[in-house]
Amino acid sequence: MNVTEQRGKGEGPARKVRVRVSMPAGLVAAVKARVGARGFSAYVSAAVERQIQRDLLEELLQKKEAEIGSPAAEVQEEAVEAFGEAEPMAAKERAAQGYEGSAGPEGHAYRAS
């Protein structure tokens, strides 16, 4: 059994590993504005962990949808409405932090003001 099997993903001691990642400058600035330079790695690690969780959830949803079918149209409409309400709140938060645009799934749309 390897370390990942013994512990959950994201658990255990952090270790320093050099990884080169290309990120838009505005996104880097947004992270630093929230957590400072010293909290950058932890913030990015948490974001990667959330993305893995989302990916796993999406895989589970696809599997369940294949087994039992799509959610009712009413449920789908409620979900679209909920996400539609959340986007203006996110845009307001970005504006308050001095950034314009919106972050799409790839997170490439932040621009420094």
mmCIF file with all atom_site columns, C-alpha atoms in Angstrom, residues 1-9:
data_model
loop_
_atom_site.group_PDB
_atom_site.id
_atom_site.type_symbol
_atom_site.label_atom_id
_atom_site.label_alt_id
_atom_site.label_comp_id
_atom_site.label_asym_id
_atom_site.label_entity_id
_atom_site.label_seq_id
_atom_site.pdbx_PDB_ins_code
_atom_site.Cartn_x
_atom_site.Cartn_y
_atom_site.Cartn_z
_atom_site.occupancy
_atom_site.B_iso_or_equiv
_atom_site.pdbx_formal_charge
_atom_site.auth_seq_id
_atom_site.auth_comp_id
_atom_site.auth_asym_id
_atom_site.auth_atom_id
_atom_site.pdbx_PDB_model_num
ATOM 1 C CA . MET A 1 1 ? 0.000  0.000  0.000  1.00 0.00 ? 1 MET A CA 1
ATOM 2 C CA . ASN A 1 2 ? 1.466  3.374  -0.984 1.00 0.00 ? 2 ASN A CA 1
ATOM 3 C CA . VAL A 1 3 ? 1.254  6.638  0.957  1.00 0.00 ? 3 VAL A CA 1
ATOM 4 C CA . THR A 1 4 ? -1.697 7.945  -1.092 1.00 0.00 ? 4 THR A CA 1
ATOM 5 C CA . GLU A 1 5 ? -3.688 4.788  -0.314 1.00 0.00 ? 5 GLU A CA 1
ATOM 6 C CA . GLN A 1 6 ? -2.895 5.079  3.398  1.00 0.00 ? 6 GLN A CA 1
ATOM 7 C CA . ARG A 1 7 ? -3.921 8.738  3.613  1.00 0.00 ? 7 ARG A CA 1
ATOM 8 C CA . GLY A 1 8 ? -6.544 10.721 1.779  1.00 0.00 ? 8 GLY A CA 1
ATOM 9 C CA . LYS A 1 9 ? -5.515 13.018 -1.028 1.00 0.00 ? 9 LYS A CA 1
#
